[in-house]
Amino acid sequence: MFARRTDWSLRPNRLAQELDARRRHKLPVTDLTESNPTRCGFEYSEDAIRQALADRGCLLYEPDPRGHVAGRRAVAAYYAALGATVDPEQIILTSSTSEAYSYLLRLLADPGDSVLVPQPSYPLLDVLAQLNDAELVPYPLLYDDGGSWQPDQEALSARLGSRTRAIIVVHPNNPTGSYVGHGDLRFLIECCRRHQLALIADEVFLDYPVEASRGHAGTHAGTSEVLTFTLSGLSKICALPQMKVAWIVVSGPDEAQREALARLEMIADSYLSVGTPQSLALPAFLDSRHPIQSQIRQRLTANLQALDKQLVGQPLVTRLRVEGGWYVVLRLPEMVEDEEWALTLLREDGVLLHPGHFYNFASGDCLVASLLPEPAAFLSGIERVINRVAWISTLRSSHTVP
Ligand SMILES: Cc1ncc(COP(=O)(O)O)c(C=O)c1O
């Protein structure tokens, strides 16, 4: 009765089962995966948010497939502040970045066509590709001694094929936090140009640099050499995921840009998914992004510093550099697989982290934590991680026969 594309195994994984059991037994959970900003104790300007949604214009329905022009102008102003010239006509509003991905997969890929994606990266891409009958072909990101992640250019080139339609970059990536470097961008543009591919740049975390020291590319929204789709939205830029507004900026050579916009307009017209109140509120939301962004940046830095203090003086848990974004990757001893670490920490200590394999890390020794949780919870969770790892290492080494 059902389509094969929805033939998922819907059985909760072991971590979800353990979490469910804890919650049923009313046992406390310190959630180090929390990345819903509306639950992390930030101060939102409540009056401004309510006022922004009270525009009388929302009593009128004037559908525009690209989204209300007032909203698109505000998005263009956001890019102007980043130094990119974007015309509101180059913008399509969507209800989420995930929806934007779906539009693009619909636009670019026939069933069986493929799109290159970084690995490790954001797991929702797998489901979005499946729902849109596209194949994802991963290209590895490699972590170097200097503490930065780079696309493996050789592997990426080898994976380009006759059915490849686009290359996705996540800038900065979730969860590695890595931005696309200038050199990498040149390489990617060259690949796209040579193989007639589109470049899709997911920039939802662009405004959250943390330890970004090496020079990296800015927004892709001004890219003109190849057909480029730049995605972002309110869920991270303004920490307002509940408002359900995101966008696609289309840039590139004139003709390809025009054709892409006309086709996207047709797709968007079939759904008209962005509500008028949110579209009209977009200028006010974007104008007021700085106070919430600065609270979030302070939180990211404070939690990272607290983590570093805990890591000093013990050799077992380390972390990778966080160029940007909301996450940190922890490295634990390989004596236990990432999933086992996550299960043990939840069962024994009530601390929830994501195992790296959720994000397709090549090695099995990574756990991913969000840097958004409130500082006291973050610190106590991290302390328990470090103590548990020390305890298990001691146990294991005392049972090792020399
Ligand atoms: C890299 C990345 N892209 C897109 C999204 C989805 O954003 P939206 O809430 O706009 O669908 C997320 C959500 O966490 C994300 O991490």
PDB file of C-alpha atoms in Angstrom, residues 64-189:
ATOM      1  CA  ASP A  64       3.184  35.492  -4.079  1.00  0.00           C
ATOM      2  CA  PRO A  65       5.019  32.272  -4.966  1.00  0.00           C
ATOM      3  CA  ARG A  66       8.394  33.811  -4.065  1.00  0.00           C
ATOM      4  CA  GLY A  67       7.037  34.987  -0.699  1.00  0.00           C
ATOM      5  CA  HIS A  68       5.870  38.423   0.377  1.00  0.00           C
ATOM      6  CA  VAL A  69       8.132  41.103  -1.084  1.00  0.00           C
ATOM      7  CA  ALA A  70       8.482  42.840   2.309  1.00  0.00           C
ATOM      8  CA  GLY A  71      10.093  39.672   3.637  1.00  0.00           C
ATOM      9  CA  ARG A  72      12.325  39.252   0.593  1.00  0.00           C
ATOM     10  CA  ARG A  73      13.542  42.843   0.869  1.00  0.00           C
ATOM     11  CA  ALA A  74      14.517  42.189   4.472  1.00  0.00           C
ATOM     12  CA  VAL A  75      16.467  39.095   3.434  1.00  0.00           C
ATOM     13  CA  ALA A  76      18.253  41.136   0.742  1.00  0.00           C
ATOM     14  CA  ALA A  77      19.184  43.692   3.452  1.00  0.00           C
ATOM     15  CA  TYR A  78      20.575  40.859   5.600  1.00  0.00           C
ATOM     16  CA  TYR A  79      22.917  39.908   2.733  1.00  0.00           C
ATOM     17  CA  ALA A  80      23.845  43.530   2.089  1.00  0.00           C
ATOM     18  CA  ALA A  81      25.069  43.646   5.702  1.00  0.00           C
ATOM     19  CA  LEU A  82      27.243  40.613   4.892  1.00  0.00           C
ATOM     20  CA  GLY A  83      28.655  42.401   1.858  1.00  0.00           C
ATOM     21  CA  ALA A  84      26.695  40.516  -0.831  1.00  0.00           C
ATOM     22  CA  THR A  85      24.448  42.238  -3.330  1.00  0.00           C
ATOM     23  CA  VAL A  86      21.221  40.283  -3.652  1.00  0.00           C
ATOM     24  CA  ASP A  87      18.096  41.467  -5.413  1.00  0.00           C
ATOM     25  CA  PRO A  88      14.805  40.542  -3.676  1.00  0.00           C
ATOM     26  CA  GLU A  89      13.845  38.935  -7.011  1.00  0.00           C
ATOM     27  CA  GLN A  90      16.619  36.373  -6.476  1.00  0.00           C
ATOM     28  CA  ILE A  91      14.979  35.142  -3.277  1.00  0.00           C
ATOM     29  CA  ILE A  92      12.379  32.442  -2.669  1.00  0.00           C
ATOM     30  CA  LEU A  93      10.926  32.214   0.834  1.00  0.00           C
ATOM     31  CA  THR A  94      10.207  28.761   2.237  1.00  0.00           C
ATOM     32  CA  SER A  95       8.854  27.511   5.538  1.00  0.00           C
ATOM     33  CA  SER A  96      12.166  25.926   6.558  1.00  0.00           C
ATOM     34  CA  THR A  97      15.615  25.198   5.265  1.00  0.00           C
ATOM     35  CA  SER A  98      14.563  21.567   5.055  1.00  0.00           C
ATOM     36  CA  GLU A  99      11.760  22.563   2.698  1.00  0.00           C
ATOM     37  CA  ALA A 100      14.272  24.606   0.712  1.00  0.00           C
ATOM     38  CA  TYR A 101      16.406  21.472   0.271  1.00  0.00           C
ATOM     39  CA  SER A 102      13.342  19.597  -0.958  1.00  0.00           C
ATOM     40  CA  TYR A 103      12.568  22.277  -3.535  1.00  0.00           C
ATOM     41  CA  LEU A 104      16.142  22.133  -4.780  1.00  0.00           C
ATOM     42  CA  LEU A 105      16.253  18.357  -5.013  1.00  0.00           C
ATOM     43  CA  ARG A 106      12.969  18.526  -6.941  1.00  0.00           C
ATOM     44  CA  LEU A 107      14.435  21.194  -9.201  1.00  0.00           C
ATOM     45  CA  LEU A 108      17.761  19.537  -9.912  1.00  0.00           C
ATOM     46  CA  ALA A 109      17.521  15.764  -9.603  1.00  0.00           C
ATOM     47  CA  ASP A 110      15.505  13.140 -11.438  1.00  0.00           C
ATOM     48  CA  PRO A 111      15.042   9.803  -9.654  1.00  0.00           C
ATOM     49  CA  GLY A 112      18.458   8.170  -9.415  1.00  0.00           C
ATOM     50  CA  ASP A 113      20.406  11.395  -9.899  1.00  0.00           C
ATOM     51  CA  SER A 114      22.860  12.211  -7.156  1.00  0.00           C
ATOM     52  CA  VAL A 115      24.058  15.064  -5.011  1.00  0.00           C
ATOM     53  CA  LEU A 116      27.408  15.207  -3.246  1.00  0.00           C
ATOM     54  CA  VAL A 117      27.265  15.873   0.496  1.00  0.00           C
ATOM     55  CA  PRO A 118      29.963  16.355   3.104  1.00  0.00           C
ATOM     56  CA  GLN A 119      30.607  13.563   5.539  1.00  0.00           C
ATOM     57  CA  PRO A 120      30.282  13.891   8.506  1.00  0.00           C
ATOM     58  CA  SER A 121      27.300  16.190   8.341  1.00  0.00           C
ATOM     59  CA  TYR A 122      23.705  16.881   9.238  1.00  0.00           C
ATOM     60  CA  PRO A 123      21.714  13.590   9.243  1.00  0.00           C
ATOM     61  CA  LEU A 124      18.395  15.026   8.024  1.00  0.00           C
ATOM     62  CA  LEU A 125      19.912  15.283   4.534  1.00  0.00           C
ATOM     63  CA  ASP A 126      19.595  11.494   4.166  1.00  0.00           C
ATOM     64  CA  VAL A 127      15.852  11.586   4.747  1.00  0.00           C
ATOM     65  CA  LEU A 128      15.324  14.642   2.557  1.00  0.00           C
ATOM     66  CA  ALA A 129      17.145  12.964  -0.317  1.00  0.00           C
ATOM     67  CA  GLN A 130      15.128   9.786   0.120  1.00  0.00           C
ATOM     68  CA  LEU A 131      11.852  11.709   0.146  1.00  0.00           C
ATOM     69  CA  ASN A 132      12.851  13.380  -3.095  1.00  0.00           C
ATOM     70  CA  ASP A 133      14.176  10.242  -4.821  1.00  0.00           C
ATOM     71  CA  ALA A 134      17.724  11.567  -4.997  1.00  0.00           C
ATOM     72  CA  GLU A 135      20.893   9.689  -4.098  1.00  0.00           C
ATOM     73  CA  LEU A 136      23.368  11.189  -1.678  1.00  0.00           C
ATOM     74  CA  VAL A 137      27.002  10.520  -2.432  1.00  0.00           C
ATOM     75  CA  PRO A 138      29.215  11.473   0.492  1.00  0.00           C
ATOM     76  CA  TYR A 139      32.561  13.219   0.088  1.00  0.00           C
ATOM     77  CA  PRO A 140      34.786  12.969   3.150  1.00  0.00           C
ATOM     78  CA  LEU A 141      35.837  15.920   5.259  1.00  0.00           C
ATOM     79  CA  LEU A 142      39.239  15.272   6.800  1.00  0.00           C
ATOM     80  CA  TYR A 143      40.460  16.747  10.084  1.00  0.00           C
ATOM     81  CA  ASP A 144      44.075  17.895   9.832  1.00  0.00           C
ATOM     82  CA  ASP A 145      46.767  18.458  12.478  1.00  0.00           C
ATOM     83  CA  GLY A 146      46.131  22.181  12.348  1.00  0.00           C
ATOM     84  CA  GLY A 147      42.624  21.571  13.688  1.00  0.00           C
ATOM     85  CA  SER A 148      40.593  22.219  10.573  1.00  0.00           C
ATOM     86  CA  TRP A 149      38.339  20.122   8.412  1.00  0.00           C
ATOM     87  CA  GLN A 150      38.862  20.133   4.656  1.00  0.00           C
ATOM     88  CA  PRO A 151      37.006  18.345   1.882  1.00  0.00           C
ATOM     89  CA  ASP A 152      39.076  15.472   0.490  1.00  0.00           C
ATOM     90  CA  GLN A 153      39.412  16.944  -2.991  1.00  0.00           C
ATOM     91  CA  GLU A 154      40.689  13.778  -4.594  1.00  0.00           C
ATOM     92  CA  ALA A 155      37.826  11.688  -3.173  1.00  0.00           C
ATOM     93  CA  LEU A 156      35.303  14.338  -4.160  1.00  0.00           C
ATOM     94  CA  SER A 157      36.578  14.426  -7.745  1.00  0.00           C
ATOM     95  CA  ALA A 158      36.470  10.642  -7.929  1.00  0.00           C
ATOM     96  CA  ARG A 159      32.841  10.624  -6.854  1.00  0.00           C
ATOM     97  CA  LEU A 160      31.585  12.975  -9.542  1.00  0.00           C
ATOM     98  CA  GLY A 161      29.652  11.007 -12.115  1.00  0.00           C
ATOM     99  CA  SER A 162      27.308  11.419 -15.041  1.00  0.00           C
ATOM    100  CA  ARG A 163      24.291  11.488 -12.686  1.00  0.00           C
ATOM    101  CA  THR A 164      25.760  14.064 -10.277  1.00  0.00           C
ATOM    102  CA  ARG A 165      23.659  17.231 -10.234  1.00  0.00           C
ATOM    103  CA  ALA A 166      24.929  19.321  -7.324  1.00  0.00           C
ATOM    104  CA  ILE A 167      27.469  19.666  -4.540  1.00  0.00           C
ATOM    105  CA  ILE A 168      26.256  20.608  -1.082  1.00  0.00           C
ATOM    106  CA  VAL A 169      28.399  22.535   1.400  1.00  0.00           C
ATOM    107  CA  VAL A 170      27.317  23.319   4.939  1.00  0.00           C
ATOM    108  CA  HIS A 171      29.008  26.561   5.942  1.00  0.00           C
ATOM    109  CA  PRO A 172      29.788  26.110   8.804  1.00  0.00           C
ATOM    110  CA  ASN A 173      29.046  22.433   8.933  1.00  0.00           C
ATOM    111  CA  ASN A 174      26.922  20.692  11.545  1.00  0.00           C
ATOM    112  CA  PRO A 175      28.447  19.180  13.672  1.00  0.00           C
ATOM    113  CA  THR A 176      32.119  19.699  12.701  1.00  0.00           C
ATOM    114  CA  GLY A 177      31.749  23.486  12.826  1.00  0.00           C
ATOM    115  CA  SER A 178      34.001  23.864   9.796  1.00  0.00           C
ATOM    116  CA  TYR A 179      33.625  26.731   7.327  1.00  0.00           C
ATOM    117  CA  VAL A 180      34.473  26.378   3.647  1.00  0.00           C
ATOM    118  CA  GLY A 181      37.978  27.786   3.095  1.00  0.00           C
ATOM    119  CA  HIS A 182      38.770  30.152   0.209  1.00  0.00           C
ATOM    120  CA  GLY A 183      40.813  27.465  -1.575  1.00  0.00           C
ATOM    121  CA  ASP A 184      38.080  24.873  -1.111  1.00  0.00           C
ATOM    122  CA  LEU A 185      35.507  27.242  -2.555  1.00  0.00           C
ATOM    123  CA  ARG A 186      37.645  27.803  -5.666  1.00  0.00           C
ATOM    124  CA  PHE A 187      37.988  24.059  -6.065  1.00  0.00           C
ATOM    125  CA  LEU A 188      34.227  23.489  -5.647  1.00  0.00           C
ATOM    126  CA  ILE A 189      33.337  26.230  -8.107  1.00  0.00           C
TER     127      ILE A 189
END
